[in-house]
XYZ file of C-alpha atoms in Angstrom:
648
model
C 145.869 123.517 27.925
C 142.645 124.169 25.545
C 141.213 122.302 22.376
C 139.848 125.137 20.519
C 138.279 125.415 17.099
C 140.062 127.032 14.124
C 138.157 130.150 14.141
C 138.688 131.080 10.497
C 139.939 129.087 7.868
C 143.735 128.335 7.356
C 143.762 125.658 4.585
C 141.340 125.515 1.962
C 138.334 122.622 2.031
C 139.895 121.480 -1.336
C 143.612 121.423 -0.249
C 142.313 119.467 2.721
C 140.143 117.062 -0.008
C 143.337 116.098 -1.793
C 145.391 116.027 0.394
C 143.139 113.019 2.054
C 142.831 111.879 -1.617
C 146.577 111.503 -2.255
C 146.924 113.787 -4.876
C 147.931 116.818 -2.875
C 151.241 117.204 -4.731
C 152.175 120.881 -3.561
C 151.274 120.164 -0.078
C 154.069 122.090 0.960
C 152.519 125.149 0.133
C 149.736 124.760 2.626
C 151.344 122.982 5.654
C 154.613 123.842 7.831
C 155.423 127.103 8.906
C 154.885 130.105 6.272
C 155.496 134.162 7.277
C 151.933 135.654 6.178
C 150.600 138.784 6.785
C 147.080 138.448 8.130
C 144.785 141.012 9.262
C 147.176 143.745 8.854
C 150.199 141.969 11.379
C 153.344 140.223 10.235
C 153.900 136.719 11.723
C 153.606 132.972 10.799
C 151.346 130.711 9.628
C 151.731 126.761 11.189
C 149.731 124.247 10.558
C 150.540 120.299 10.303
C 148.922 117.134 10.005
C 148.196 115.203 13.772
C 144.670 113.372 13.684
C 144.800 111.592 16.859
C 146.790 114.130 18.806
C 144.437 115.626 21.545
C 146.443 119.151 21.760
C 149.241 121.112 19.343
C 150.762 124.135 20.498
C 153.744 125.770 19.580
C 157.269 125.369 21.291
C 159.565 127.897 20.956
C 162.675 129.715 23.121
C 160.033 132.370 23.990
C 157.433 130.053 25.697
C 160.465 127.883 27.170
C 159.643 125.184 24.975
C 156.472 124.653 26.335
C 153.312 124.826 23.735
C 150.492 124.213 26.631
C 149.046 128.086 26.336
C 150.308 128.391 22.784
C 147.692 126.144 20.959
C 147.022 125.813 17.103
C 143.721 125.096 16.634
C 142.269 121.789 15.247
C 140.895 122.484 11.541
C 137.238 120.643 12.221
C 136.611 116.774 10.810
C 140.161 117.387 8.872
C 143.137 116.129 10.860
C 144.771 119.275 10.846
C 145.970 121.901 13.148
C 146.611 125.274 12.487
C 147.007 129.192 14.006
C 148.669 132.122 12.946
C 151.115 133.501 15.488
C 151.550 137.255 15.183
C 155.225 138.721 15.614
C 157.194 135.604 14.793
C 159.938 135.821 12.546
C 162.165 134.103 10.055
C 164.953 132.012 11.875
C 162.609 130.966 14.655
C 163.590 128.060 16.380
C 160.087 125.751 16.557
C 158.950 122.452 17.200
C 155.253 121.118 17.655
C 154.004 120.647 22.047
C 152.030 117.059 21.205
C 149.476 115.689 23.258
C 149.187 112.012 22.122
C 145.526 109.914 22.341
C 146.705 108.484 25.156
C 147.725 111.578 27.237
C 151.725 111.005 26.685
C 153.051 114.660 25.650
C 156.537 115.081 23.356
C 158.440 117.756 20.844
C 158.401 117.024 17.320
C 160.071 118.990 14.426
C 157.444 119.825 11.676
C 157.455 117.783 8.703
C 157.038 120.467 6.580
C 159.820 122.524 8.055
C 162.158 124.178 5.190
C 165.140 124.564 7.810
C 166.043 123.116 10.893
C 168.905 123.663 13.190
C 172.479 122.416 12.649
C 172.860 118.463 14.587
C 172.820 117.741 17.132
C 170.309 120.296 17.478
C 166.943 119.264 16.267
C 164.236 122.099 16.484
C 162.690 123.280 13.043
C 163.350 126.868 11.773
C 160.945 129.117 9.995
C 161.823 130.559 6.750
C 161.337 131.566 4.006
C 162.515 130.027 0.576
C 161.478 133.044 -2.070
C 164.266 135.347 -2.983
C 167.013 133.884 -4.971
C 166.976 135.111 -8.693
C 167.681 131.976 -10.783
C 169.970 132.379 -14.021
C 169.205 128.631 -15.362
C 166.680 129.191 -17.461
C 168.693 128.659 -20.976
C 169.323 125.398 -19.164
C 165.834 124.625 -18.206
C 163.987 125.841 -21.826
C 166.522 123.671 -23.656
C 166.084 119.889 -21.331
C 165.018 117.119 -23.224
C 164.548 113.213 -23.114
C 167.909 111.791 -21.553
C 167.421 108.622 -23.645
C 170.088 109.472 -26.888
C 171.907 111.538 -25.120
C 175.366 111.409 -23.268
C 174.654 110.607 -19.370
C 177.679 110.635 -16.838
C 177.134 110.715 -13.203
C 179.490 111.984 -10.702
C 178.059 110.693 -7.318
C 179.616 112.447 -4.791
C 179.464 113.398 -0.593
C 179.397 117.033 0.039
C 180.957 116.565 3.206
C 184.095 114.640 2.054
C 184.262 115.564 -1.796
C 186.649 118.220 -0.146
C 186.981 119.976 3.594
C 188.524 122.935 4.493
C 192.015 122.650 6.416
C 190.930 122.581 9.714
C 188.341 119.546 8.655
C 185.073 121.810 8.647
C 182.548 121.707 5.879
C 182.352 123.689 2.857
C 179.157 125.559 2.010
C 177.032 125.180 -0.516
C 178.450 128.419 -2.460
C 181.857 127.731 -1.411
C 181.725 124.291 -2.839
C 179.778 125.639 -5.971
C 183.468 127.856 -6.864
C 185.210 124.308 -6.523
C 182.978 121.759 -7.366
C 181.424 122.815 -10.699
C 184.799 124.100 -12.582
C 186.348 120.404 -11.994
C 183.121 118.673 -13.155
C 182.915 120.022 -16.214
C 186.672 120.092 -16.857
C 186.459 116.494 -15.947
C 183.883 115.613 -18.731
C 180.790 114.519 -16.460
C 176.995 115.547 -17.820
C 175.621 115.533 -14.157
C 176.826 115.439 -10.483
C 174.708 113.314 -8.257
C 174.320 114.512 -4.561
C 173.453 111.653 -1.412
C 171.038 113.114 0.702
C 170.568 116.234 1.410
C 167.567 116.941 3.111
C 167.975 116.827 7.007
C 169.562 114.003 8.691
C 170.765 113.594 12.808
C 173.715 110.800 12.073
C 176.586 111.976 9.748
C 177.124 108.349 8.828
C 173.885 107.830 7.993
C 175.200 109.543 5.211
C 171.567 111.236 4.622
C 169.952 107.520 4.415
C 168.052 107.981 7.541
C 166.110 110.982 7.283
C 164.028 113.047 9.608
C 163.260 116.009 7.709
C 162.346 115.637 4.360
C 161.630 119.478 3.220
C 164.635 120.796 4.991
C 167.699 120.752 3.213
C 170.428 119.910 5.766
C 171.938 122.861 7.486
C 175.672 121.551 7.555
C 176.298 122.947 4.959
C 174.409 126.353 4.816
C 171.035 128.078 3.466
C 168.584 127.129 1.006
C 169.649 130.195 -1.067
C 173.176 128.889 -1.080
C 172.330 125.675 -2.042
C 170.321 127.106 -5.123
C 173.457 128.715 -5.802
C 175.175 125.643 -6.311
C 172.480 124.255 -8.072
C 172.065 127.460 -10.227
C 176.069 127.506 -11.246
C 175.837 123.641 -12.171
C 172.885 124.419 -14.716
C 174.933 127.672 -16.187
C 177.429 125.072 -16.685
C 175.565 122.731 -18.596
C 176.047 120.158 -15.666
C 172.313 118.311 -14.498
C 171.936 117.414 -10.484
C 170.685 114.841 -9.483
C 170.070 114.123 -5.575
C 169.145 110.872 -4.047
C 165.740 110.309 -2.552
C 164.602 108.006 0.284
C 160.900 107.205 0.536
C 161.824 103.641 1.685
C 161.892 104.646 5.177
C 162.741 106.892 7.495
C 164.763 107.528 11.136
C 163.073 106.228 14.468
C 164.859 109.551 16.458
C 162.423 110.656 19.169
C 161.841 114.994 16.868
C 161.291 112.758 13.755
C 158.444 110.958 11.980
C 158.034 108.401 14.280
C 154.301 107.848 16.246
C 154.097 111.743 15.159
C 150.633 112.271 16.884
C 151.234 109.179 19.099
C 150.025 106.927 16.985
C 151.561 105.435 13.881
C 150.990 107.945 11.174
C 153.600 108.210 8.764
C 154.656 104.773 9.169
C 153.050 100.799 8.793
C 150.696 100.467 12.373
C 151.958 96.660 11.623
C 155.211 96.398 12.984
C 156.041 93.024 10.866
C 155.634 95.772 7.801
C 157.092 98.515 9.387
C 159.935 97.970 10.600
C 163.098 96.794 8.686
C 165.508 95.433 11.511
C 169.052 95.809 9.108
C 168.634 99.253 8.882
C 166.612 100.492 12.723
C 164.223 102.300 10.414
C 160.313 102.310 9.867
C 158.575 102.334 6.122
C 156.512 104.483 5.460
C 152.449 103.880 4.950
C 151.919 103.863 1.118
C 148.582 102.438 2.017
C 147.668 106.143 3.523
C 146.544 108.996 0.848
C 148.148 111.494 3.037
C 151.565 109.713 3.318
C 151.391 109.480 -0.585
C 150.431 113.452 -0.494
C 153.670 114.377 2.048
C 155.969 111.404 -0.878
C 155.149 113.118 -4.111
C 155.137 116.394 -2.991
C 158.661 116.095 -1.560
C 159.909 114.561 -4.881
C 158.457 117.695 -6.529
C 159.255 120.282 -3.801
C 162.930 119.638 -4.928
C 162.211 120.140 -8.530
C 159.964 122.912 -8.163
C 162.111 125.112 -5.591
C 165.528 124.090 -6.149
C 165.695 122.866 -9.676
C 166.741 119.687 -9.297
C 166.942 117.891 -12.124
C 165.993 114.514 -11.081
C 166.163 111.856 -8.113
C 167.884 108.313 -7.899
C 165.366 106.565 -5.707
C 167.165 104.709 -3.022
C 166.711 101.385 -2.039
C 163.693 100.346 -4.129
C 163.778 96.784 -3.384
C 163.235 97.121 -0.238
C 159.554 98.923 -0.807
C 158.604 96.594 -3.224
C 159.052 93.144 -1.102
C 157.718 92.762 2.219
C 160.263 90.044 3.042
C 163.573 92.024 1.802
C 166.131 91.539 4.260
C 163.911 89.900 7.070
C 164.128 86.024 8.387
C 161.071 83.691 8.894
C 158.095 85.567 11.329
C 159.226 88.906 10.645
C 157.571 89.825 8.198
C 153.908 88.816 6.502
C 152.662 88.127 3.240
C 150.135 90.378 1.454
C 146.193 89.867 0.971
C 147.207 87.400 -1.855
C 149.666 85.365 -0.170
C 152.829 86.880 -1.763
C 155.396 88.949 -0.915
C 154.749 92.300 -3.213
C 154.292 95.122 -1.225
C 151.127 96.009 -3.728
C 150.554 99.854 -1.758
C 154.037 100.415 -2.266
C 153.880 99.521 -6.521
C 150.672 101.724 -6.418
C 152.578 104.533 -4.812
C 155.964 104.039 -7.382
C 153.205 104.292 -9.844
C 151.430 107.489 -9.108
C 154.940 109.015 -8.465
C 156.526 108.573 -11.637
C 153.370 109.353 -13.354
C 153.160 112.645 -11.450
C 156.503 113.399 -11.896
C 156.931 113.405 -15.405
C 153.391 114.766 -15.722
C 154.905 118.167 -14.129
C 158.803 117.208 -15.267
C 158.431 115.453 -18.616
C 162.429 115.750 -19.135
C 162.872 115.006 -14.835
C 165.816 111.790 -14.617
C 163.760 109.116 -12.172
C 166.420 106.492 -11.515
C 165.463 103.455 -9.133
C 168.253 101.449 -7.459
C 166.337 98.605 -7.623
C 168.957 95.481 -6.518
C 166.448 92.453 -7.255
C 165.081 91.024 -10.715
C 162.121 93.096 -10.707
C 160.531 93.285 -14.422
C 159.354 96.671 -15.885
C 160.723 98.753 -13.815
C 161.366 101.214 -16.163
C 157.908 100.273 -18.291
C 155.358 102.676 -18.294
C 152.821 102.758 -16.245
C 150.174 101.710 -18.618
C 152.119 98.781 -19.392
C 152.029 97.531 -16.052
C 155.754 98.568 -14.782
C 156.701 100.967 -12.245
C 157.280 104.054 -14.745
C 160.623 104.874 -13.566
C 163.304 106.209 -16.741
C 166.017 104.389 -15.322
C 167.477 101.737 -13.271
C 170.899 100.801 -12.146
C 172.099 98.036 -13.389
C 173.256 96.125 -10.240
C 173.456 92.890 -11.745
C 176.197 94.334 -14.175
C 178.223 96.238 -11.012
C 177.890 92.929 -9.191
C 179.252 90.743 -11.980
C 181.698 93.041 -13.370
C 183.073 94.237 -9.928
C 183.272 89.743 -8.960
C 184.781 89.595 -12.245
C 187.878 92.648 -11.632
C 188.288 91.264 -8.220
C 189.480 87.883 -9.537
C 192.744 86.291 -9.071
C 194.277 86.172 -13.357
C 194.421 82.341 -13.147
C 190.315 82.335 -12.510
C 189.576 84.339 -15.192
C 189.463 82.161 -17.619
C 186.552 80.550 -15.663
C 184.751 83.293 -14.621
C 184.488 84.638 -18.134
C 180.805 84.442 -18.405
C 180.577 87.357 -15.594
C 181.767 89.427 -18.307
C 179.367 88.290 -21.412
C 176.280 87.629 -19.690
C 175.241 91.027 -18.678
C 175.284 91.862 -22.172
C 171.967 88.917 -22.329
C 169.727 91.133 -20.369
C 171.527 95.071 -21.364
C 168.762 95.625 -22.931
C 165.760 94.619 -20.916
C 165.586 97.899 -18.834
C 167.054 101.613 -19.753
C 169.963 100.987 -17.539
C 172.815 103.180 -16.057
C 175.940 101.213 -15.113
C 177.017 102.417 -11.729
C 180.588 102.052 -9.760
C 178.908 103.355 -6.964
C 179.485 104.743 -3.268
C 178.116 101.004 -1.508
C 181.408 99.325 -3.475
C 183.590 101.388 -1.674
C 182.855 101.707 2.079
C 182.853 99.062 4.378
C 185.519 96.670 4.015
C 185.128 96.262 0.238
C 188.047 98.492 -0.347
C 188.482 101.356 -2.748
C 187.899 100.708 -7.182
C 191.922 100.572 -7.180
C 192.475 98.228 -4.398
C 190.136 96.003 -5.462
C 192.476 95.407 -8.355
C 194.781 91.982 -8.162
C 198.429 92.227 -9.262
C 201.400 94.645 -8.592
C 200.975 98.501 -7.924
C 201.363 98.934 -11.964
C 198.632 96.051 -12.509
C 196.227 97.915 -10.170
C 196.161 101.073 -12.220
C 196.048 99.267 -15.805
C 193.365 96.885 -13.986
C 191.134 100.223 -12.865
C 191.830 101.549 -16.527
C 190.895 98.685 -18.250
C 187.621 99.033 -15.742
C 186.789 102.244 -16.622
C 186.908 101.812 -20.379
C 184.542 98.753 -20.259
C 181.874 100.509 -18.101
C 182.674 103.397 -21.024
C 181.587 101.449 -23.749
C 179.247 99.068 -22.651
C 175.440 100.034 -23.253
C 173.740 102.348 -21.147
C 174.474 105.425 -18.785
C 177.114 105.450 -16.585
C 177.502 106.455 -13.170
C 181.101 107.350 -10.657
C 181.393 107.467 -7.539
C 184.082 110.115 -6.222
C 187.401 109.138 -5.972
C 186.991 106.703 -8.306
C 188.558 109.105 -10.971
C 192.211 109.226 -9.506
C 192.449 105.809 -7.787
C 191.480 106.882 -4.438
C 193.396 103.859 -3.113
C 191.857 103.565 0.255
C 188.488 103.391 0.516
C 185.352 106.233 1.205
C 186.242 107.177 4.949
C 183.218 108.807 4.804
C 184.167 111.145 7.678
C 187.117 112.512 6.006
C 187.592 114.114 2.467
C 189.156 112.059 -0.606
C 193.454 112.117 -0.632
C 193.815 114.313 -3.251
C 197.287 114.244 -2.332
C 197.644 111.568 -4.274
C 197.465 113.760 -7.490
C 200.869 114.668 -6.495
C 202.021 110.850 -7.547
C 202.432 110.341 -11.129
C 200.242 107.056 -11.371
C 197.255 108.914 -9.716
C 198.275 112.372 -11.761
C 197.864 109.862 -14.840
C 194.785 107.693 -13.960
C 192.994 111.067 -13.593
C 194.444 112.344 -17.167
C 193.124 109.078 -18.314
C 189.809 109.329 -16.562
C 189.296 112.622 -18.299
C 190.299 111.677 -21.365
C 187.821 109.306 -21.223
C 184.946 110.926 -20.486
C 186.007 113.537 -23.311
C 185.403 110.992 -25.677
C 182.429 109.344 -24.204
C 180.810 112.912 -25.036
C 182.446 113.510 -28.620
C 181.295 109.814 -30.201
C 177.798 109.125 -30.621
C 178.243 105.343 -30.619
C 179.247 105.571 -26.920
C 175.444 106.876 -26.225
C 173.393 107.569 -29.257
C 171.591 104.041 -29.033
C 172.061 103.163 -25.450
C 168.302 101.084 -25.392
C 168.702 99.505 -28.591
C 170.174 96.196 -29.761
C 171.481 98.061 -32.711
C 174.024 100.096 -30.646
C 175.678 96.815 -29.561
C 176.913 93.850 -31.694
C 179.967 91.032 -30.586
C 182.906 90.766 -32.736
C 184.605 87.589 -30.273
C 182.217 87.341 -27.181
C 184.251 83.617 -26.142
C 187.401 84.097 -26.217
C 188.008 83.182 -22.434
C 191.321 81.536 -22.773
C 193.269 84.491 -23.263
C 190.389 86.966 -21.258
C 189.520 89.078 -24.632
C 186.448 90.743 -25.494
C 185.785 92.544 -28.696
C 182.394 94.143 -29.843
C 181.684 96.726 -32.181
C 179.384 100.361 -30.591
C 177.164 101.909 -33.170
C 175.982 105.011 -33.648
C 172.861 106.469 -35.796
C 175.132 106.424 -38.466
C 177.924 103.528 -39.808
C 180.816 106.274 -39.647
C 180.201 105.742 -35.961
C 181.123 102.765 -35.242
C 183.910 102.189 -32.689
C 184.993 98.881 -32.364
C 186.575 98.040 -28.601
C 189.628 95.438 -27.603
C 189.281 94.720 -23.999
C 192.818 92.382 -22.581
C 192.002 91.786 -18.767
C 195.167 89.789 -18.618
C 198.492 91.075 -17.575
C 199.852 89.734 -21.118
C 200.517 91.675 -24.227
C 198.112 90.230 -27.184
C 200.049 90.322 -30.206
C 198.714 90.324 -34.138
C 195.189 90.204 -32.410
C 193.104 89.685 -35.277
C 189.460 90.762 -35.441
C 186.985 90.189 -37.881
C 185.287 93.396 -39.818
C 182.224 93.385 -42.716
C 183.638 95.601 -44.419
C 187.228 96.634 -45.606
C 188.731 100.037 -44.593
C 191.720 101.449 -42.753
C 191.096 102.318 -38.710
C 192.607 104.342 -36.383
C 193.522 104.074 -32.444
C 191.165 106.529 -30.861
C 192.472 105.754 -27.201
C 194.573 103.413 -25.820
C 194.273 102.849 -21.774
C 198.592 101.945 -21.829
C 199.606 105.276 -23.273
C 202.450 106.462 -21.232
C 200.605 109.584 -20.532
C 197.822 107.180 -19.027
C 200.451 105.457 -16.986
C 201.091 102.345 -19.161
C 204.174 101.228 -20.973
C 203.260 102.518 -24.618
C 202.135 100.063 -26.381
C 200.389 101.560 -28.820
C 198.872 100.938 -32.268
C 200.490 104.363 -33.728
C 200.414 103.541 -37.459
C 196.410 103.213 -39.538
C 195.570 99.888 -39.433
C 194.421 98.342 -42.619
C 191.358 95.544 -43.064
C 193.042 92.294 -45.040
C 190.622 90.112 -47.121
C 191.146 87.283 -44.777
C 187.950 86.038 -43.070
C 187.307 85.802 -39.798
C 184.777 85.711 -36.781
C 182.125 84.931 -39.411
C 183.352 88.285 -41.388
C 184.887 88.784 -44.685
C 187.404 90.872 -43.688
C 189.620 91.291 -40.610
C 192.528 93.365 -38.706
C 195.346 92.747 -36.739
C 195.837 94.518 -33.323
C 198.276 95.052 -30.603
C 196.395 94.811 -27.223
C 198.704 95.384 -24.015
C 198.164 93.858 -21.018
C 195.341 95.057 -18.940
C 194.043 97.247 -21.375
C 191.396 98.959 -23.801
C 191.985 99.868 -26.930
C 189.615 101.758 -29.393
C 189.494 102.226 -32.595
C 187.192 104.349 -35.498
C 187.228 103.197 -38.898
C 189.839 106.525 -40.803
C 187.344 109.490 -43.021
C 188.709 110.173 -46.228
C 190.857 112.748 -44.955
C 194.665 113.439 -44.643
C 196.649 112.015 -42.196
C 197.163 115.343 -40.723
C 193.416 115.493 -39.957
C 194.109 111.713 -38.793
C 196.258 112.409 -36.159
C 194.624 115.932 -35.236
C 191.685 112.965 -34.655
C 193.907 110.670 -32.084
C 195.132 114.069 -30.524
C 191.677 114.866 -29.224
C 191.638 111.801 -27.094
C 195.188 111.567 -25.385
C-alpha cells in the first residue's frame, strides 16, 4: 500500500475552495465516479472526500475487493482523493479500500455514487446519468408560484402503490403506464414519492438513507425513473419526493466514521446520535457537509426534474433535545436548545434553492410550534414555501376518532385550527405516519357502523377540501383502504369491487374535480379573506358553517359540515346578501354511498336575519355529511343543473 501524490490535477483549486466554503452546490459534478476520457483512453474518473483517511484505493470484482495496489491519490492540503482508472466501465461494481487514522481498514460505498447495487447488496455502480431526451419542457417554461394555485398531493410508496402478481416490484416505466393515467383521472396536481434515493431496510421506507445521489435500484435505472418523472410533467402532474437531511443510516458501506473519523456526522455523540430512530445527524456545522446537503437537494432538480422536496422530519434538526431524555443531549453555546448550525443550514438551503428553482415546492414537516418557518430568510425564518400543518392533522384526526357523545366537547379541535390557518402557508396533510403502526387505516379510524365509517371518511375528506391551504393524501386513503399501510404489501384494491369502496372513490374524485374547477377552494389559500365563519359554535348539534372566497364574490362557496350521525333539518344559515344557491356536492348522494338526502331544488335567501346577517337560508344537512353550495348565475336552470352535473 502507497500514499502517493495526485500527479495532475483532478478537481479544480476553486471547486475544492467552495466546496470547503459550503457553497459547492453542484458538487456532484466533481466528486464520485464519472467515465472521462483522458489522455486519449476511456475509463473513470473517482475521487471522494476522506481527510483523515491514511490510504483510498479502489475495490472492485477485478482486484477481489481489495484496493491496497489500486490507490487514488490524495489531492495535496485538500481532503480529497482522486485517480483516473483506465478501462473501467459503466455498471462497475465499486466501493472505496479505507485506511482509517488509526490504521483500522473497511469498504465504503461512495457518497457520490449515482447507482448502487440492488439490497442486500451494497457496492456502488458507475454510471452514467446523460442520455435520456426529456419532453417536459412545456411543463417546465410554464411553472409558476404555487401560492394561488390548486395544490393536491398524492403521497404514495412505489413499492406498495401496486405489485405485480407474484409480489415483485414494478419499475419505474412500468409504474409510469399505471401510475400517471389514474392520477390525473383522479384529480390530483402532484404525486409525492417517499424516498427514493438508496436505502438497505425496506421498512425504513427510504427514511434511513445511505446513498443520497443514487436513486434506489429496486425499482430500476435512472433513465427509467426520468421516464416516470418525464410522463408525470407531460401530464400536467408536479413530483414531489421526500428528502432526509435530518440524519442518516449507521450501516457499516454508509456515511458513518467514513474516513474513520466522524465526518459526515456530529463528533459529539450527545448531538449526533438520535436514539428513537438508531441514526446519526449530520454536521451542519461543517462547510463540506452543507456542500454534499444542497447539492443533493439540487442534484434531484437539476437531473431528474423534480419539482420540489417535502423535507422530512424538520423538528428534529432544529432542537437538540427532540426526542431525547435528561443527559442525552446538550444545550447550545447560549444555553438553549436550537440547533443554531442546523437553522443556518435550512437557511442557505432554501435560499439556494429558490435562487436556482424560483417556482421549486420546499415543504418542511416541521411537527413543533416553530415560528417563521415559511418566512423568508431576511425576515429571520427558515425560508421554506410550505409547511404541514400537523397541528391541524393532529386535532382534526383526535377530533374524527371521537366517540359521537364527546363531540360536543371536543368541538374546539375543530375551530381552533382555523386561529392560527393563517400564520404559515400551510398544506393540510392525511399523511402516511396516520396510517401505519397501530393507528389504523383513515376509514377505520371512523366510529359508528360500516355505513357511518364511510359517511365519517366523506365528511373528512370534504373538510380537509375546503379548509384553507394545500392539501395532501396519502394512498389508499381515496377508496377507504380499510386496513391500514402494510407497507410490505400493495393497497387492496380489491376492495373497488365493493360498492361502498367503488363509491368512496367516485366521491373522492368528484371531489378533487371540484377542488380544481372553484377558485374559492385555492385562489386565497394565505389570506384571511379566503376564509370567513358563518356559525363557528354550534357544538351542540356538531355543525360548522363558513363561507370560501375566491378573487371574486361569484366565488364564494359556502360549506355545511354535520359530523353527527343525525339528519339536520331546516338548517338555517345566515347570508349578507339575498340570492338563490345551488347544491354543488353533497357527500350523501347515493352515488357517493349515502342515503340521498339531497338539497335538489335552488334554495332561496329569506329576509329573516340571522348569524349577525340580514338574510338567511334553510338547509337539509344529512348525517355525517358535507354539503356545498354556490350562490345560482343568472342563467337557466338548464345551465343550473348542467352546473350540479359537473360535480356528481
Amino acid at each position: 500500500m502507497t500514499d502517493q501524490t495526485l500527479p495532475q490535477q483532478a478537481i479544480s483549486p476553486e471547486d475544492i475552495y467552495l466546496f470547503h466554503e459550503g457553497t459547492l452546490y453542484y458538487s456532484y459534478r466533481s466528486l464520485g465516479s464519472h467515465l472521462t476520457v483522458e489522455n486519449g483512453e476511456q475509463g473513470v474518473r473517482f475521487t471522494v472526500w476522506a481527510p483523515h483517511a491514511l490510504h483510498v484505493g479502489l475495490a472492485t470484482d477485478s482486484n477481489n475487493w481489495n484496493g491496497e495496489q489500486d490507490s487514488l491519490y490524495r489531492v495535496p492540503k485538500s481532503g480529497f482523493w482522486s485517480r483516473f482508472f483506465p478501462g473501467i466501465s459503466q455498471g462497475t461494481f465499486y466501493k472505496y479500500d479505507i485506511t482509517g487514522p488509526t490504521g483500522e481498514r473497511f469498504l465504503k460505498a461512495d457518497p457520490y455514487a449515482v447507482r448502487a447495487e440492488v439490497r442486500p447488496a451494497t457496492a456502488s455502480v458507475v454510471a452514467s446519468l446523460d442520455g435520456y431526451v426529456w419532453n417536459d419542457a412545456a411543463w417546465r417554461r410554464k411553472r409558476r408560484a404555487p401560492y394561488g394555485k390548486p395544490l393536491h398531493i398524492y403521497e404514495l410508496h412505489l413499492g406498495t402503490w401496486k405489485q405485480k402478481a407474484d409480489g415483485t416490484f414494478y419499475t419505474y416505466r412500468e409504474m409510469a403506464e399505471l401510475l400517471v393515467p389514474y392520477v390525473v383521472d383522479m384529480g390530483y396536481t402532484h404525486i409525492e414519492l417517499m424516498p427514493l434515493s438508496e436505502h438497505p431496510y425496506d421498512l425504513s421506507w427510504g427514511y434511513q438513507l445511505t446513498g443520497y445521489f443514487a436513486l434506489t435500484s429496486r425499482y430500476g435505472e435512472p433513465h427509467d425513473f426520468m421516464y416516470l418523472v418525464d410522463r408525470c410533467h407531460q401530464a400536467g402532474i408536479g413530483v414531489i419526493m421526500d428528502w432526509v437531511p435530518a440524519h442518516f443510516a449507521k450501516d457499516a458501506h454508509g456515511l458513518r466514521r467514513f474516513d474513520g473519523s466522524p465526518l459526515f456526522e456530529y463528533a459529539d455523540p450527545l448531538i449526533a446520535e438520535k436514539p428513537g430512530w438508531g441514526t446519526l445527524t449530520f454536521d451542519y456545522s461543517k462547510p463540506e457537509v452543507r456542500s454534499f446537503l444542497i447539492s443533493n437537494a439540487l442534484f434531484w432538480m437539476d437531473v431528474y426534474h423534480i419539482d420540489g422536496l417535502r423535507v422530512d422530519a424538520v423538528t428534529s434538526m432544529l432542537r437538540l433535545d427532540f426526542e431525547k431524555q435528561e443527559g442525552q443531549y446538550c444545550l447550545n453555546s447560549k444555553g438553549g436548545i436550537e440547533n443554531e448550525e442546523a437553522i443556518a443550514f435550512l437557511q442557505q438551503l432554501n435560499e439556494t434553492v429558490f435562487r436556482y428553482y424560483p417556482y421549486a415546492l420546499m415543504m418542511a414537516e416541521e411537527s413543533s410550534a416553530w415560528p417563521m418557518v415559511t418566512s423568508p430568510v431576511s425576515d429571520g425564518g427558515l425560508g421554506f414555501n410550505y409547511k404541514w400543518n400537523m397541528g391541524w392533522m393532529n386535532d382534526t384526526l383526535d377530533y374524527m376518532e371521537s366517540e359521537f357523545d364527546q363531540r360536543p366537547e371536543r368541538h374546539n379541535l375543530l375551530t381552533f385550527p382555523i386561529a392560527y390557518a393563517y400564520s404559515e402557508n400551510f398544506t393540510l396533510p392525511l399523511s402516511h405516519d396516520e396510517v401505519v403502526h397501530g393507528k389504523k387505516s383513515l376509514l377505520d379510524k371512523m366510529p359508528g357502523t360500516y355505513e357511518q365509517k364511510f359517511a365519517g371518511l366523506r365528511a373528512l375528506l370534504g373538510y380537509q377540501m375546503t379548509s384553507p391551504g394545500k392539501k395532501l393524501l396519502f394512498m389508499g386513503g381515496e377508496f377507504g383502504q380499510f386496513i391500514e399501510w402494510k407497507d410490505e404489501e400493495q393497497l387492496d384494491w380489491f376492495l373497488l369491487d365493493y360498492d361502498s369502496h367503488r363509491s368512496l372513490h367516485a366521491y373522492t374524485k368528484a371531489l378533487n374535480h371540484l377542488y380544481l374547477q372553484e377558485k374559492a377552494l385555492w385562489e386565497l389559500d394565505h389570506s384571511w379573506d379566503g376564509y370567513q365563519w358563518i356559525e363557528a359554535e354550534d357544538r351542540g348539534q356538531s355543525v360548522i358553517t363558513y363561507l370560501r372566497k375566491g378573487k371574486k364574490a361569484g366565488d364564494t362557496l359556502v360549506v355545511l359540515i354535520n359530523f353527527q350521525p343525525v339528519q339536520r333539518e331546516n338548517y338555517r344559515i345566515g347570508l349578507q346578501k339575498p340570492g338563490s344557491y345551488m347544491e354543488l356536492l353533497n357527500s350523501d348522494h347515493k352515488n357517493f354511498g349515502g342515503s340521498g338526502q339531497l338539497n335538489s331544488e335552488v334554495i332561496r335567501t329569506s329576509k329573516i336575519p340571522y348569524h349577525g346577517q340580514l338574510y338567511s337560508l334553510e338547509v337539509t344537512i344529512p348525517p355525517l355529511s358535507i354539503v356545498i353550495l354556490k350562490k345560482t348565475p343568472r342563467r337557466s336552470k338548464k345551465r343550473i343543473n348542467h352546473i350540479r352535473r359537473k360535480h356528481i
